[in-house]
XYZ file of C-alpha atoms in Angstrom:
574
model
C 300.875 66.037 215.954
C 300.692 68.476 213.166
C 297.809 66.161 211.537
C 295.904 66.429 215.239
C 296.347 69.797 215.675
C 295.379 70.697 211.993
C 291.845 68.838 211.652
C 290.996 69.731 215.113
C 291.232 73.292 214.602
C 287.820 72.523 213.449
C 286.241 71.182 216.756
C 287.465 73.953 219.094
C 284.245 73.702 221.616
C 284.366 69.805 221.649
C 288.420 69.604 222.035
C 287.848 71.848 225.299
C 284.514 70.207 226.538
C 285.443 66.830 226.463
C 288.391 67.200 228.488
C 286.838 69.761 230.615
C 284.008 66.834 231.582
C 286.217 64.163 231.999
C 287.898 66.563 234.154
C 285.006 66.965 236.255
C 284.415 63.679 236.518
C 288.000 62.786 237.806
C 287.283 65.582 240.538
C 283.777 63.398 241.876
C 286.143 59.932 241.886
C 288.671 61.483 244.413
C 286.030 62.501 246.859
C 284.708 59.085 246.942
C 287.319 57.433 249.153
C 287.446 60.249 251.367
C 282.974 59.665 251.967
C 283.941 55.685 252.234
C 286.269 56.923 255.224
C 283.755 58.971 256.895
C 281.505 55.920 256.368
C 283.856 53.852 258.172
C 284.985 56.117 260.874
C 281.628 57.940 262.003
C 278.644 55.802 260.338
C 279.948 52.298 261.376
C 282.259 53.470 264.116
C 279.654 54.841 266.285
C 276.525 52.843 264.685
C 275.304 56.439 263.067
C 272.580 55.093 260.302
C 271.177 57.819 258.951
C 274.956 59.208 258.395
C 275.363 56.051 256.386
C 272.020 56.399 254.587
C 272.918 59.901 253.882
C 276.591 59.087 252.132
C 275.052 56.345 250.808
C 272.929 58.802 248.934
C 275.972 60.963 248.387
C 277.786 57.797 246.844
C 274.930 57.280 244.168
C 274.815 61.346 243.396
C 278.052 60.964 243.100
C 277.808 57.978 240.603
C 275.270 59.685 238.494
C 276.905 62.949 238.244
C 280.506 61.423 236.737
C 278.216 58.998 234.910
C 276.877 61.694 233.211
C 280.071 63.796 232.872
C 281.415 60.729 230.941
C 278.595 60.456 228.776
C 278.843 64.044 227.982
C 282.710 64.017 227.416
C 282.267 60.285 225.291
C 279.866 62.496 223.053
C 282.418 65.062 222.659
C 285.017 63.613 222.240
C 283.451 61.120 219.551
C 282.496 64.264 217.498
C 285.383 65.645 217.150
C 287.568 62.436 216.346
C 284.876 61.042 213.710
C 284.373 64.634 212.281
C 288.575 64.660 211.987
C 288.338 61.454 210.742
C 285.958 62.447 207.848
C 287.404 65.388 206.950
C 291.255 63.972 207.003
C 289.748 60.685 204.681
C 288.083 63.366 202.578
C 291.317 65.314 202.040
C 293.551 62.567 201.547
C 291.437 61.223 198.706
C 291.318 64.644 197.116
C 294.803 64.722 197.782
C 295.193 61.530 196.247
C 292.994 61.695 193.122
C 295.385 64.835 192.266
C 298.597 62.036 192.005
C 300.093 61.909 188.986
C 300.430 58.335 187.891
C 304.299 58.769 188.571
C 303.160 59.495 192.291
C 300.640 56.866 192.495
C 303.581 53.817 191.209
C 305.927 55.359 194.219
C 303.249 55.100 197.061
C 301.647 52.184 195.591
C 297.761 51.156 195.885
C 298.041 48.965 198.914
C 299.929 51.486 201.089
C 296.993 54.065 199.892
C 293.978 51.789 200.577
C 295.820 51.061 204.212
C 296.422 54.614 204.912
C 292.987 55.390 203.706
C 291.022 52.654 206.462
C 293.381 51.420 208.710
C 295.764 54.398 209.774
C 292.826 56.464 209.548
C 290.378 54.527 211.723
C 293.507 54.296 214.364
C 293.941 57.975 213.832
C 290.207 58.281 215.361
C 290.483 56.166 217.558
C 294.003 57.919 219.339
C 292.064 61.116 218.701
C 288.941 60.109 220.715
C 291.626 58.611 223.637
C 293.801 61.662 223.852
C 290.620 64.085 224.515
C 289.152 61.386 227.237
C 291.645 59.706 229.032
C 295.182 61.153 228.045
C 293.907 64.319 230.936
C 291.982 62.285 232.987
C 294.841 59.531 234.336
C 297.294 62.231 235.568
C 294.798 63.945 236.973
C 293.328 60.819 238.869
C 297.270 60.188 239.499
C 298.522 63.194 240.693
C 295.120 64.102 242.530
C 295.297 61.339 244.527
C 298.971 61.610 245.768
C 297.670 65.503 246.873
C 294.789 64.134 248.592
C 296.636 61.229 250.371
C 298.747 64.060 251.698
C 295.608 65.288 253.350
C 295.021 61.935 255.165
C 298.751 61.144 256.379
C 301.657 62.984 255.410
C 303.773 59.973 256.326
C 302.261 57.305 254.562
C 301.921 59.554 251.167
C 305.605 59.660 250.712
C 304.548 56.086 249.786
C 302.998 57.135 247.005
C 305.523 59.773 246.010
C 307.544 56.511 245.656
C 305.677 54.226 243.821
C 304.305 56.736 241.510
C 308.325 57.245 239.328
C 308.848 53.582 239.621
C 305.349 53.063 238.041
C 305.904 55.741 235.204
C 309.102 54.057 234.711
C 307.480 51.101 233.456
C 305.276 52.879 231.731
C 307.311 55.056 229.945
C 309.761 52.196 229.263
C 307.597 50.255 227.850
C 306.073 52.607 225.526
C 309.669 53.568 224.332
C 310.296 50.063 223.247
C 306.968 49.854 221.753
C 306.543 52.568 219.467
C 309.258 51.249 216.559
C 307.544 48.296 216.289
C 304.264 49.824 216.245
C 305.677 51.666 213.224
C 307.012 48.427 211.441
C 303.326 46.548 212.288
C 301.604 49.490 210.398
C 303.791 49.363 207.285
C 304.271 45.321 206.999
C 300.087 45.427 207.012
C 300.695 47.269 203.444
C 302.486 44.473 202.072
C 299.392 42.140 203.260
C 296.994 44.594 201.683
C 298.920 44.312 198.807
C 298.868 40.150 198.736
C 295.233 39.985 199.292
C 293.848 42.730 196.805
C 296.370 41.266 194.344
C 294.826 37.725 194.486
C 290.798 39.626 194.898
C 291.790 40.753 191.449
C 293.748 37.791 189.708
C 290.835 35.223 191.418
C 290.249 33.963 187.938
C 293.156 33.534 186.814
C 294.638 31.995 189.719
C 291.877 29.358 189.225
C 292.871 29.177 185.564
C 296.471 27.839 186.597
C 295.251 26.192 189.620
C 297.618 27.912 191.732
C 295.321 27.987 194.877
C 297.768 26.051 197.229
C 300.887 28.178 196.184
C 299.001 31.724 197.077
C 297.914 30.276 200.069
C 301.624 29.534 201.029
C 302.631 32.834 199.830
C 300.050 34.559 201.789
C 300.333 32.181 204.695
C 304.249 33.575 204.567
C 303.600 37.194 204.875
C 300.576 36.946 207.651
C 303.158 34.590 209.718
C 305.570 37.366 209.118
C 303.222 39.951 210.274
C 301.805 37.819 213.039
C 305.284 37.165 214.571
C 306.406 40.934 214.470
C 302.923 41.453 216.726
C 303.644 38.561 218.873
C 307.100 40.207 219.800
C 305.355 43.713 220.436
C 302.592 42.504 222.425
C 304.724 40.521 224.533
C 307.114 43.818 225.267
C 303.619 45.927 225.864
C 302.378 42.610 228.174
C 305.137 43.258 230.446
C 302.900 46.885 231.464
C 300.268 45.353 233.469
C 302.185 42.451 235.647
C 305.208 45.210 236.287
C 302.287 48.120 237.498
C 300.287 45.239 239.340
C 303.728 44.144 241.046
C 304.190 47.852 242.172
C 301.213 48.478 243.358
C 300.076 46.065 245.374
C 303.696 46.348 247.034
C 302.609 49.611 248.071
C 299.315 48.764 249.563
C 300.937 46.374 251.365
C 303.336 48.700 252.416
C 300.087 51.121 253.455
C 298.428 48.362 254.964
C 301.001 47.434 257.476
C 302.330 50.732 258.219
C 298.991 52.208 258.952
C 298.343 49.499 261.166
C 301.067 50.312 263.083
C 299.467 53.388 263.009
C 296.097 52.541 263.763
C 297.002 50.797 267.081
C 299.179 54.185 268.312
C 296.213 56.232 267.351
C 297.800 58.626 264.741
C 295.283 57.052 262.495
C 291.642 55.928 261.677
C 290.533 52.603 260.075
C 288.349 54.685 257.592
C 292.015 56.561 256.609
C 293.768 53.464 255.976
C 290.939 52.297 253.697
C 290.995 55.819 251.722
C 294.570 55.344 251.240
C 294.134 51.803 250.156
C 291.480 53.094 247.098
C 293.824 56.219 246.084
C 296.322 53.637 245.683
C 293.793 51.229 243.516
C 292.812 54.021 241.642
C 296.857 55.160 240.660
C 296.769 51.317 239.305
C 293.684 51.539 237.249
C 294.401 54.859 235.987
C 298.140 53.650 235.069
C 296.938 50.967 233.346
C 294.056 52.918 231.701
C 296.782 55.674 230.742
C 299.677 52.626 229.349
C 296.599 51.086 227.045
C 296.063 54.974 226.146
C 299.459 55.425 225.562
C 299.994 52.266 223.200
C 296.853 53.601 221.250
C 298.459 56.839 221.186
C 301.944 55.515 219.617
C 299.971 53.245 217.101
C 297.859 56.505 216.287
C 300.461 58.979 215.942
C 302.647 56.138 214.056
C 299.677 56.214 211.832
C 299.209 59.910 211.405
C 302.952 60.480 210.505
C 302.008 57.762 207.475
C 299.123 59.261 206.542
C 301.266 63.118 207.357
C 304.080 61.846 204.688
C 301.260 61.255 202.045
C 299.574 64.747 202.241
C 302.718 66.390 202.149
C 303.684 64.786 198.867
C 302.973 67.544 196.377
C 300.057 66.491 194.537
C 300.218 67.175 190.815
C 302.377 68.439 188.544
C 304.167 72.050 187.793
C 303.495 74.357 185.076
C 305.703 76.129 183.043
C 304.646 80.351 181.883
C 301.054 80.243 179.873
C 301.184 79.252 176.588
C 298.262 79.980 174.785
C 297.104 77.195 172.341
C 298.407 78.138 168.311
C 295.497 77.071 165.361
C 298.564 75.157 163.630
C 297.870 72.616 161.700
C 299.885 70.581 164.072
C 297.916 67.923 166.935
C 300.819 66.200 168.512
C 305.057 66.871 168.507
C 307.175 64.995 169.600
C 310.606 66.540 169.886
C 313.467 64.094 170.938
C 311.328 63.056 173.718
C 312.600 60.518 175.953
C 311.173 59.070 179.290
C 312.568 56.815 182.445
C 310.558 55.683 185.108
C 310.847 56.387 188.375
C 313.282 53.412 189.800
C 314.061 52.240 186.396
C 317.944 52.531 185.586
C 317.383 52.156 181.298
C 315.193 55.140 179.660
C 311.632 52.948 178.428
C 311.543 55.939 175.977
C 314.336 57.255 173.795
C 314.826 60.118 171.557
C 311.475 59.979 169.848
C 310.634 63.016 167.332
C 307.487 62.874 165.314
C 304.507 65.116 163.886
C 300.959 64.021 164.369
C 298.812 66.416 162.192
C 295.359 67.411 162.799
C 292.509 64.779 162.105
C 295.141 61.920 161.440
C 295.064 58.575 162.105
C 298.415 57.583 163.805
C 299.244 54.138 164.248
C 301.522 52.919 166.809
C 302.674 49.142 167.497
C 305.798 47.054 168.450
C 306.513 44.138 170.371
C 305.606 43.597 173.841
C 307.410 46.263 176.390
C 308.650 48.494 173.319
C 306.772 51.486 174.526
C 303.557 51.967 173.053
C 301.795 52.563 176.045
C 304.453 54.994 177.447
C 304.486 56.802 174.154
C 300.564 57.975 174.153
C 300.767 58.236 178.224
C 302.704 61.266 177.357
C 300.119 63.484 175.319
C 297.473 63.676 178.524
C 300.974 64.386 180.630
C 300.486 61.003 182.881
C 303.812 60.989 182.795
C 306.374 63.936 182.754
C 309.054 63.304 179.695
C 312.406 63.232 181.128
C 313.899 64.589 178.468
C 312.523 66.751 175.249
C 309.338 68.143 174.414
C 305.852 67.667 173.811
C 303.148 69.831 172.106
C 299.921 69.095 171.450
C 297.236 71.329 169.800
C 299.852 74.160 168.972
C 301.424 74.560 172.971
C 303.573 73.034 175.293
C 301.561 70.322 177.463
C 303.208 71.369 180.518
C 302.050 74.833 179.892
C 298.198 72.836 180.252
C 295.990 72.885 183.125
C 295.511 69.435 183.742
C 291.932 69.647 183.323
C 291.856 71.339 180.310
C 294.402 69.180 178.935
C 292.165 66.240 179.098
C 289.424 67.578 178.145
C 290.283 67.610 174.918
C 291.741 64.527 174.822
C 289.539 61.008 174.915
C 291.144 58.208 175.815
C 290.528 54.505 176.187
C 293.119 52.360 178.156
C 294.522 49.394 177.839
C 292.252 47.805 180.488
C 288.542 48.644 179.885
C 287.498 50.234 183.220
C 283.696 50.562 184.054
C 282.443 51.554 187.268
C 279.051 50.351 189.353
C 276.176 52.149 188.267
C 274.288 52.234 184.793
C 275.278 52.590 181.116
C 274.312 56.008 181.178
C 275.911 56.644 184.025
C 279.382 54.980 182.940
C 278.884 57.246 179.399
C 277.814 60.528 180.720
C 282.003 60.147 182.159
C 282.844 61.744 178.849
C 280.476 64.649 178.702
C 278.292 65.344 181.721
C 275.208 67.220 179.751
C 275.401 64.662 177.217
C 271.582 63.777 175.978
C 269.940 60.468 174.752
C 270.978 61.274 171.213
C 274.813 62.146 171.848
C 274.675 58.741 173.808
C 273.745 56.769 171.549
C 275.479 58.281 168.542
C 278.413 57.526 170.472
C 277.204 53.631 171.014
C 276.528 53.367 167.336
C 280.367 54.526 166.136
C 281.544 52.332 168.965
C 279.721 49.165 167.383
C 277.579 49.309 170.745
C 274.248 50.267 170.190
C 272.983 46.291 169.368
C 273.994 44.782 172.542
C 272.779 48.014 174.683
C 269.117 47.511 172.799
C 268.749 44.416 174.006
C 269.687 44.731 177.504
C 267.153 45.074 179.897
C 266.514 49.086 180.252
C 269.048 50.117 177.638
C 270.447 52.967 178.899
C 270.025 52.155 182.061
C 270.760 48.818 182.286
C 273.034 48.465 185.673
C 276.736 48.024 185.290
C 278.208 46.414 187.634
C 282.019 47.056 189.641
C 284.526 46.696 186.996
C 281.626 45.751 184.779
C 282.085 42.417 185.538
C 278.547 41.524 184.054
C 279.714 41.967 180.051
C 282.271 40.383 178.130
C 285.645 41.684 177.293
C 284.754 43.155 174.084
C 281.522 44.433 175.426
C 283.402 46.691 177.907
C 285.800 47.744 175.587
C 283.321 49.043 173.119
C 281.620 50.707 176.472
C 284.910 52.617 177.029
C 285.135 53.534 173.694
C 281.799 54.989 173.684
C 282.403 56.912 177.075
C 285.129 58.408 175.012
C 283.120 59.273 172.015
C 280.523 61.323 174.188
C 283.285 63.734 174.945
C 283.796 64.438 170.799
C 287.687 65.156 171.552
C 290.198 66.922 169.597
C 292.571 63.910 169.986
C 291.414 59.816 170.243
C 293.778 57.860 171.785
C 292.757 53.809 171.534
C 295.190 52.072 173.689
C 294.898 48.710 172.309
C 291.389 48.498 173.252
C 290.155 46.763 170.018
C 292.186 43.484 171.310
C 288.851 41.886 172.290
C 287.120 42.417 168.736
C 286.777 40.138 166.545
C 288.135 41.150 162.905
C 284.825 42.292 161.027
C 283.540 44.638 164.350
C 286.969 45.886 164.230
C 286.999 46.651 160.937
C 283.328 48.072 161.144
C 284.643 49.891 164.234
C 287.845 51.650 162.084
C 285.654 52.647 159.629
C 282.763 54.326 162.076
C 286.174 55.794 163.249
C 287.374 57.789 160.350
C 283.541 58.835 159.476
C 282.920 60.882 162.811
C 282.124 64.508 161.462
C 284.487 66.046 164.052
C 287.658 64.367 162.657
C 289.917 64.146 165.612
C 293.719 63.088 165.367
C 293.333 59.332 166.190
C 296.310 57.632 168.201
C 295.556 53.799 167.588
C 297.906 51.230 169.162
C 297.417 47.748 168.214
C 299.224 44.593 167.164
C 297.474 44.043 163.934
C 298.978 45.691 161.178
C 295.923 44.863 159.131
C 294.030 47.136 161.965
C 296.568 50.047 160.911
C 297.102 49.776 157.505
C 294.820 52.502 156.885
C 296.613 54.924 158.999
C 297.931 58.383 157.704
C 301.111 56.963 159.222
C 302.485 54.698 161.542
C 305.085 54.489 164.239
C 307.042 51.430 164.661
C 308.844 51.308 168.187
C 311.743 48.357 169.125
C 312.537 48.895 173.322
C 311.373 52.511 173.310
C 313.396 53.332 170.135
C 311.342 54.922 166.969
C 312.967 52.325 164.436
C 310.181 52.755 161.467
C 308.079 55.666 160.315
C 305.456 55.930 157.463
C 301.822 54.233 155.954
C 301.862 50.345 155.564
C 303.789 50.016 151.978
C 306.273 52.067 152.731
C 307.440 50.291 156.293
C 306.774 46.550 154.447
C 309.767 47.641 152.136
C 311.411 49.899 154.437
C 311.705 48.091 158.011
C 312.409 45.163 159.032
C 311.048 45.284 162.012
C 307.372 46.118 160.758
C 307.790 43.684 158.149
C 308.461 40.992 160.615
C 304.995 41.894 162.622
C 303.657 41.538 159.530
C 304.716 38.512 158.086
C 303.898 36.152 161.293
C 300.212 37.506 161.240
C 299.952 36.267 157.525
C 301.378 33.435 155.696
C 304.108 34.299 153.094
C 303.331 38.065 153.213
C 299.964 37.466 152.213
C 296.777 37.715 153.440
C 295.365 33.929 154.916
């Protein structure tokens, strides 16, 4: 409720109004009976037509009037749950992009793409019900008990009897309901999960032909997922027989008693019949309010998913203001040591080294030694468990984020581009950044040729994941986009894997020429791409086993020396 109460602080005219109409609307369907009575009684009773012609025309004013009452309070009420909507979506994304990466591994994408569409659109949805019909049904309910009061006392303690029982289906119901409406909203994350995992591995599920087996594994979780909303819509079908069972028990009930009635006098044919529709209108409004209430649960099920999110604290905590030294220092490491969240073993241990300014540091190891980890650290992705790290003379956690990364350019692993145009995708590393500065950039990167002959250079259109160049086109792209910038630290994550050896080596050199001479991080399994480093870090399962340039580890560690050796034949160059 917190979540309702919290965006719709914003819509303070349409939260009242739409009620308010619907309220008004309610009012014009409980005089209707009581008009259909008189109809009876005094129009075809005593063969009065103009009295009929004249409800008649009351019926149809009355029509138009709560027609346009619900128009008005649909309008409303539609406002305020899309503008919630919006502005909760709009938040949570914020509130999102400010994750750390530690964050964004515990929720996990597929829960945040669910609770980003689905929960959300149910959120508007139980939003737009609560303001129309959540005010409306008891009033219809309760309104129409009072007025049958008004007709016949006797026969309305009918009502007062029928009117528990039927809550006490209700309310039942939606009790049993609302735990499994909880466990349908979270088992949809794990099919989110299984489809956008096989959207992104298409290829390479094709590559292994592993079509049939997906299917089956998908197939398994939908079946799972169908199965748990078989069993909760067959508790929430139970609502409407049960109500309909009640109800029409009681208008039988009506029926024969106000006969009875009827033939001593006590009571008009017209009455009976406006006790028969205030009893047809408790069942449609019971069954409008259960199908409210279910949307209700699954909305406020939803909202305490999306609640549990936003109250995550976004980000990560800074220590007192350190103000940046002009050492001649880049990057410390000082018996740093990192574990993942879940992870039981440390993926980083008791690393200490000294980057200095306008280095090149090389960093490589087998696969799941650390590299990645190790660099992650510098731009404060993740928060080192244990130990500390400086970069450019202070404390990183002492960093605003921002500022932190603005100095730093980095290039993943995975080269990410993003729909739009090469321009575009560069201009990501420096926003002001002119044709020259772009294409300086492109040129160090070992870019510029394939740009020139694309169709509109610079703008030539990129599209998602920049699925329309090859591997090594996108990861010179990405190292362009990080070039724009001109940081203080480089940090190449392995993204020279697609090269072939003479770009890379054209690449390395463009590399150490650029005027600015940042402190290069440069991870890659090639020793012949480091062996030009100002040193290099060897790392065996998130252990610093070797330290030094390229002689010195070939006689000193094993470990480098055995890279080495199975990328050339003998110890020598093929």
């Amino acid at each position: 409720m917190k979540i309702y109460l919290r965006f719709l602080r914003e819509y303070p005219r349409e939260s009242v109004l739409a009620p308010l109409f619907k309220l008004l609307e309610a009012c014009f369907d409980l005089c209707v009976p009581l008009v259909v009575a008189a109809m009876i009684d005094r129009g075809i009773g005593t063969g009065d037509t103009g009295f009929l012609w004249k409800m008649t025309l009351l019926l149809v004013l009355l029509a138009f009037v709560g027609l346009a009452c619900s128009v008005t309070a649909q309008y409303f009420a539609s406002k305020a749950a899309v503008g919630t909507a919006t502005r909760l979506r709009r938040e949570l994304f914020a509130h999102m992009q400010a994750f750390t990466y530690a964050q964004t591994d515990r929720v996990g994408t597929a829960s945040m793409i669910t609770r980003m569409t689905s929960d959300i659109n149910q959120l508007q949805t139980g939003i737009n019900i609560t303001l129309r019909l959540l005010l409306r049904s008891p009033i219809i309910v309760f309104g129409a008990v009072a007025m049958a009061f008004t007709v016949s006392v006797r026969l309305a303690w009918i009502f007062v009897g029928v009117v528990p029982l039927l809550a006490l289906v209700v309310f039942g119901v939606m009790l049993g309901t609302i735990p499994l409406y909880r466990k349908v909203q979270s088992r949809l994350d794990r099919v989110t999960a299984a489809t956008r995992e096989n959207l992104n591995g298409a290829r390479v599920v094709r590559a292994f032909c592993k079509e049939d087996e997906e299917i089956r594994r998908f197939d398994g979780i939908n079946r799972a997922q169908t199965a748990l909303q078989e069993r909760t819509g067959r508790l929430s079908a139970l609502m409407n027989p049960l109500t309909y069972v009640l109800v029409n028990l009681a208008v039988l009930l009506i029926i024969r008693q106000g006969g009875f009635s009827v033939a001593a006098g006590t009571l008009t044919q017209g009455q009976v019949v406006a006790l028969v529709n205030y009893m047809a209108q408790i069942l449609v409004e019971l069954v409008k309010l259960a199908n409210s209430i279910f949307t209700v649960t699954k909305a406020v099920a939803c909202g305490k998913r999306i609640g549990a999110v936003l109250d995550m604290p976004a980000g990560q905590e800074r220590i007192a203001d350190e103000k940046p030294q002009r050492t001649g220092e880049a990057v410390s490491f000082e018996k740093v040591s990192l574990t993942y969240d879940g992870d039981s073993a440390p993926s980083l241990q008791d690393i200490t080294f000294t980057a200095l300014r306008g280095q090149t540091v090389g960093v490589i190891g087998g696969t799941g030694a650390g590299k990645s980890s190790l660099v992650q650290l510098i731009p404060r992705f993740y928060e080192a468990t244990e130990g500390s790290v400086r970069v450019l003379g202070a404390e990183v956690r002492s960093y605003e984020p921002a500022t932190l990364r603005g100095r730093i350019g980095i290039v993943p692993q995975k080269a990410e581009l993003f729909r739009g145009t090469i321009r575009s995708n560069l201009q990501w590393g420096r926003k002001d950044a002119d044709d020259a500065a772009l294409w300086q950039a492109l040129e160090d990167a070992q870019a510029a040729d394939f740009v020139r002959e694309k169709e509109g250079q610079l703008d030539a259109p990129v599209e998602q994941k920049g699925r329309n160049f090859s591997g090594g086109q996108r990861q010179r792209l990405t190292i362009a986009r990080a070039l724009v910038g001109q940081p203080e630290i480089l940090i190449l994550d392995d993204s020279a894997s697609a090269l072939d050896y003479a770009t890379d080596a054209r690449l390395r050199e463009a590399l150490r020429k650029l005027p600015y001479h940042p402190t290069i991080f440069l991870i890659s399994q090639r020793t012949a791409s480091l062996r030009a480093c100002d040193q290099i870090l060897v790392l065996e399962d998130g252990r610093l086993v070797g330290m030094g340039t390229h002689e010195t580890l070939l006689r000193d560690c094993a470990v480098y020396r055995e890279i080495h050796e199975s990328q050339y034949k003998g110890g020598e160059e093929a």
